[in-house]
Every structure is written in structure tokens, then in C-alpha cells.
Coordinates of C-alpha atoms in Angstrom, one line a residue:
X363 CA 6.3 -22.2 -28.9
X364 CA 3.5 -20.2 -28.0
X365 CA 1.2 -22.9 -29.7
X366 CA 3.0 -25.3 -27.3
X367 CA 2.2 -23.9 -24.3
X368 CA -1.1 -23.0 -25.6
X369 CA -1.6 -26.8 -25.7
X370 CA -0.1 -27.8 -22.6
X371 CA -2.5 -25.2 -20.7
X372 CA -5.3 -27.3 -22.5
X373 CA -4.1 -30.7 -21.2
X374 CA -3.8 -29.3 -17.7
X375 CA -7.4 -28.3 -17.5
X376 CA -8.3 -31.3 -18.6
X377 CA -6.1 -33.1 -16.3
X378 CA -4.6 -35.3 -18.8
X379 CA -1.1 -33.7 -17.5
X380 CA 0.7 -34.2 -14.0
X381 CA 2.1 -31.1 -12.8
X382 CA 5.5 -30.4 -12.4
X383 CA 7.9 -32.7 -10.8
X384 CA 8.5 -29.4 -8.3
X385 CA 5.2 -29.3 -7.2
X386 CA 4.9 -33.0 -6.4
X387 CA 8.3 -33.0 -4.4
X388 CA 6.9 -30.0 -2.0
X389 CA 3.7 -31.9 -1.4
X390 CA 5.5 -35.2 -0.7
X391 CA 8.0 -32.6 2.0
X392 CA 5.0 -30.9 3.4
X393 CA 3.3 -34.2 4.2
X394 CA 6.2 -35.9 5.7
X395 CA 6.6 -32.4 8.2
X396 CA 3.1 -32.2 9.2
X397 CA 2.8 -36.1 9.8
X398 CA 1.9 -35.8 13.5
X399 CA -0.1 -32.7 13.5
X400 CA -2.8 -33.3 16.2
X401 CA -0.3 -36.0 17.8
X402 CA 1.0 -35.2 21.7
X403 CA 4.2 -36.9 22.2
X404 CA 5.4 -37.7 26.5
X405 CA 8.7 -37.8 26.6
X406 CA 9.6 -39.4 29.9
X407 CA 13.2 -38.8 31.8
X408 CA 14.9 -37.9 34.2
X409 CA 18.7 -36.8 35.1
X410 CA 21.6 -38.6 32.8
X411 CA 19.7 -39.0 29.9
X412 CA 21.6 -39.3 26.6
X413 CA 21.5 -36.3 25.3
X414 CA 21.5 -37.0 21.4
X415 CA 19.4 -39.6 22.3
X416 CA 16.7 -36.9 23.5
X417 CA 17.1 -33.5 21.9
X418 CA 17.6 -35.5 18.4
X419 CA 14.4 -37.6 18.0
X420 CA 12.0 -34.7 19.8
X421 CA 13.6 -32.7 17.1
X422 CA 12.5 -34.8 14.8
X423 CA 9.2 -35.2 15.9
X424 CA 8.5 -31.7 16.7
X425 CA 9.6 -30.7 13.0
X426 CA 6.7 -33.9 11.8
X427 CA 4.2 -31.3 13.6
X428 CA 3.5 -33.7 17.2
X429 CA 3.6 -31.7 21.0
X430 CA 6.3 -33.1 22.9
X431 CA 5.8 -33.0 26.8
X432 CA 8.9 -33.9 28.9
X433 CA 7.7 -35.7 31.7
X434 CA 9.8 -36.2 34.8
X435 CA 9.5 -37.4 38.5
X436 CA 11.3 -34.1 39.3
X437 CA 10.5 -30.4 39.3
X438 CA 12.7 -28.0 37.1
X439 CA 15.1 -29.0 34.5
X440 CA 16.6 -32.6 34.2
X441 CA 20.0 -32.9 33.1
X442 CA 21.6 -35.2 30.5
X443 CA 24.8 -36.9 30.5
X444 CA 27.7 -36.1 27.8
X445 CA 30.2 -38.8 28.6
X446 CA 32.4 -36.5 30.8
X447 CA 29.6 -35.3 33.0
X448 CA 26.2 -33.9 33.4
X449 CA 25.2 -31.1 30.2
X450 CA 22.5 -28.1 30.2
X451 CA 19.7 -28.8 31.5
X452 CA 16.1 -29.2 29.6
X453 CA 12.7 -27.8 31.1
X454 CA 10.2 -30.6 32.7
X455 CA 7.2 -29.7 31.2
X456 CA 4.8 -31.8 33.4
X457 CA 5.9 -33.5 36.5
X458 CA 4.8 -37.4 36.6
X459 CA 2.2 -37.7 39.2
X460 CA 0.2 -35.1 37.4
X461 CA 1.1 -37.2 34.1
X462 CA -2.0 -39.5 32.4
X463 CA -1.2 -41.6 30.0
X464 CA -4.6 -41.4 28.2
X465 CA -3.5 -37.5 27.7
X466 CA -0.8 -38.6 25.5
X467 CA -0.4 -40.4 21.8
X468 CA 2.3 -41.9 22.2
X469 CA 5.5 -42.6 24.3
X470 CA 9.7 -41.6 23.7
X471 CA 12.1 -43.4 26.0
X472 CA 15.6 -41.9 26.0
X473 CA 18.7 -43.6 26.9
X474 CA 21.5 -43.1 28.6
X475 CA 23.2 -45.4 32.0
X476 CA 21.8 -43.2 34.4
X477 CA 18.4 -42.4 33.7
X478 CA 16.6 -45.3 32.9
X479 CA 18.0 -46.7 36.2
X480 CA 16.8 -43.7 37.7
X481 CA 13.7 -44.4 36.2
X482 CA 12.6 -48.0 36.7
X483 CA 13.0 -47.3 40.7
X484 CA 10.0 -44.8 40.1
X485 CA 6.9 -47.4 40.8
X486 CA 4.5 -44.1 39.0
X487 CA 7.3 -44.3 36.1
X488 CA 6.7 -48.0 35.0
X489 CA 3.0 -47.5 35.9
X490 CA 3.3 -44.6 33.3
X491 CA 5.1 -47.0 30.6
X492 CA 2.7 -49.8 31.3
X493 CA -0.3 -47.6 30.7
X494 CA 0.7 -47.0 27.0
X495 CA 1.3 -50.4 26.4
X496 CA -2.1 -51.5 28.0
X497 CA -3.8 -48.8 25.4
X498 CA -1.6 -50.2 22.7
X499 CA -0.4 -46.7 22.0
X500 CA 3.3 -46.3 19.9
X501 CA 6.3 -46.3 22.3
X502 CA 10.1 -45.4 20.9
X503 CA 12.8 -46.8 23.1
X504 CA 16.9 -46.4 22.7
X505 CA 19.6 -47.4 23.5
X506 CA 19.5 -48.5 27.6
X507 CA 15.8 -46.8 27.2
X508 CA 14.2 -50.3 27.0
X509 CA 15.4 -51.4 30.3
X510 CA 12.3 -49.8 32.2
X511 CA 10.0 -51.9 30.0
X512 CA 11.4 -55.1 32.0
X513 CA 10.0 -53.6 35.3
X514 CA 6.6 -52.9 33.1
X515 CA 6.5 -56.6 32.2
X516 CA 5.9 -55.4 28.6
X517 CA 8.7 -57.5 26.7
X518 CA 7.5 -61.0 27.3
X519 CA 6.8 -62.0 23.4
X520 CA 8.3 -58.6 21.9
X521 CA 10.7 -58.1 19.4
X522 CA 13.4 -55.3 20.0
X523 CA 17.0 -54.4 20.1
X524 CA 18.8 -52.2 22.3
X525 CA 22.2 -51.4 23.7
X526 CA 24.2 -54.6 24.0
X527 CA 24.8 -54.4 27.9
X528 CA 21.0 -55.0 28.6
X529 CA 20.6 -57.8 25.7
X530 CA 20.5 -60.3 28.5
X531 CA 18.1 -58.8 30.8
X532 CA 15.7 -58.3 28.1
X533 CA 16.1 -61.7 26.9
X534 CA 15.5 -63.2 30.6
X535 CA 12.4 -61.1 30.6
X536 CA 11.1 -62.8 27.9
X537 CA 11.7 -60.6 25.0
X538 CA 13.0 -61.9 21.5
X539 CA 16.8 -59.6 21.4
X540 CA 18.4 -58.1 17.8
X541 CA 21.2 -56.9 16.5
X542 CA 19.9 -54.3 14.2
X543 CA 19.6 -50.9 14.3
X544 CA 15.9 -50.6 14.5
X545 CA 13.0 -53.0 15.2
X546 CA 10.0 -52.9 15.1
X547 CA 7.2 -54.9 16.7
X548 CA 3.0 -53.8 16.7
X549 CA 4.1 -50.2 17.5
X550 CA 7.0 -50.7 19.9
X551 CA 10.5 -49.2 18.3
X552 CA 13.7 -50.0 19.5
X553 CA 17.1 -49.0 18.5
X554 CA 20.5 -49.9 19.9
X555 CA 22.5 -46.4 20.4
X556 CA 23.2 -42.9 19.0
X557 CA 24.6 -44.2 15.5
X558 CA 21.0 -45.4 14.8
X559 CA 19.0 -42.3 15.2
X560 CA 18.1 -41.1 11.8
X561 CA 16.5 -44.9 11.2
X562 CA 14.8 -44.5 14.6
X563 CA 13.4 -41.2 14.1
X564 CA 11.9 -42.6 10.8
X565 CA 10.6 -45.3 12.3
X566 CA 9.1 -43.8 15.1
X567 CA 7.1 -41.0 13.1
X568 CA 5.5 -43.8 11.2
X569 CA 4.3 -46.1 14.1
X570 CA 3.2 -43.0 15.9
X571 CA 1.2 -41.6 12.5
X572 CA -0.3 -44.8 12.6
X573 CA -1.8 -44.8 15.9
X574 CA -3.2 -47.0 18.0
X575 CA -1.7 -50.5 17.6
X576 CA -4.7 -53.1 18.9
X577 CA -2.4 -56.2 18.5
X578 CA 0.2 -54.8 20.8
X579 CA -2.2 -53.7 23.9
X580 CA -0.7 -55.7 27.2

């Protein structure tokens, strides 16, 4: 035994030996949760967001190491919307006329039937939206979270998916509609409702790790 080891510990200076399986599964976990170190991540609502549709992907992206900024045309706390009313309310962390665009990496659209309504009736909202698309910067859009991208003339050419209520008006905009639960098209992610998070938080880590996308800019 002893000669064994003996061996093994020659091998390994050598580097004719991987390490252990262990070690290679806690780099591969390390990487993956410090993804978007460096990266600062708007996150743009206002009341009657979804809530999973908000708290779970900047969960996801604060744990992948990214600053997440919510952005909102009001002051205070915004509130999101649980299906029988409006939940706790999350801290605005910049209001949106002191918001650039060029301050940011990238861009995460919550849903919900209220806010982006709210939303797209904010002229400095879509000019906010449009502004990331211009730079060809990553944006993540669910569920009814696409809609504003219509009143950013953004879709025209664009693959995506969204909730089913809004197919149409995405499709008279000029944007190419799917049924699945994510898509995605030179940086733009798009996913249909709550049920698809987990594959839109994977998604939207990778096109936001990636960067700029030059082929998307609008």
C-alpha cells in the first residue's frame, strides 16, 4: 500500500494523474457561481410584477456573482402581484431618470399583467430598454415581460416566446413567436411563464457571461 501511494504521489508531480473527481466537481461549482462577477444586472419594474418571476431569476443571478439594481419609475418599494393581490414590497434601488443604460451589463424584464403595462406607458422606460438593445447588451424577458419591447421597436426580425396572451402582438410587431420554454436569439432570452424559470435562469447567465452581442445591436 504504502508503495502505492508512494507511486501515485510520483505521478501527480509529474502530472501524468488528474486529481480527484472531488476536486474537479468544486471547480466546475465555483465557476458556474462566480460567472458574473464584475457583471451589473438593471432589473427594471414597477408595481404588479410577478413575483417568482422577479425574486427567482435575481436570485439566480446574484448567487452567479452579478449586482442587481432594481430600477423603477417610482421612489420606495414596488410591489408584486400574487394572484389574489399586491405582496411585500422590494426596495428600488435607483429611480429611472437617474438610470443609464451604459452603467449597466445587461437587462431583466419581469412579468406579470400589471407591470409591464405600467411600464410601456413610461416613454424614459422603453427609452431605457431600447438603449440596451442599441449597445447589443443581454436582455432576459418573461412571461408578459416582452411586451415593452414592442413599444422599443426591438422585435422586428427577433426570435422569442412569451406568455401566450401577447403571442399576437409580438407577431404583428414583427417578431418571429414560439412555443418553447426558452429562446434564444443574439443575446435576447425569452421564456413564457413561471414553470420555465430554472431553464431561463440558465439561459440568461450564459448570454449575460457572454457579453456584448454585436449582431443583435438595434
Amino acid at each position: 500500500m504504502l508503495r502505492r501511494v508512494a507511486a501515485l504521489g510520483e505521478l501527480l508531480m509529474r502530472g501524468e494523474v488528474p486529481r480527484q473527481t472531488t476536486t474537479h466537481t468544486t471547480m466546475n461549482t465555483s465557476q458556474s457561481t462566480s460567472s458574473l462577477i464584475g457583471k451589473t444586472v438593471a432589473v427594471l419594474c414597477t408595481d404588479g410584477f410577478e413575483e417568482n418571476e422577479l425574486l427567482k431569476p435575481r436570485a439566480a443571478l446574484d448567487a452567479a456573482g452579478a449586482k442587481t439594481i432594481l430600477v423603477s419609475p417610482r421612489e420606495g418599494t414596488v410591489k408584486g402581484w400574487t394572484g389574489e393581490g399586491f405582496g411585500r414590497g422590494v426596495p428600488v434601488d435607483l429611480v429611472l431618470d437617474s438610470a443609464r443604460a451604459e452603467d449597466f451589463d445587461a437587462l431583466l424584464l419581469p412579468g406579470g399583467v400589471i407591470n409591464p403595462d405600467r411600464l410601456r406607458l413610461e416613454p424614459a422606460a422603453v427609452d431605457f430598454v431600447r438603449a440596451f438593445f442599441t449597445a447589443g447588451k443581454p436582455v432576459a424577458a418573461i412571461c408578459h415581460g416582452p411586451q415593452i419591447l414592442i413599444d422599443a421597436d426591438v422585435v422586428t426580425a427577433r426570435r422569442l416566446t412569451s406568455y401566450p396572451s401577447i403571442r399576437r402582438d409580438l407577431i404583428n410587431a414583427g417578431a418571429t413567436w414560439t412555443d418553447e420554454e426558452v429562446v434564444v436569439d443574439q443575446g435576447l432570452v425569452t421564456s413564457r411563464s413561471p414553470s420555465d424559470i430554472p431553464a431561463f435562469n440558465r439561459k440568461m447567465i450564459e448570454e449575460i457571461a457572454e457579453g456584448v452581442h454585436a449582431g443583435a445591436r438595434r
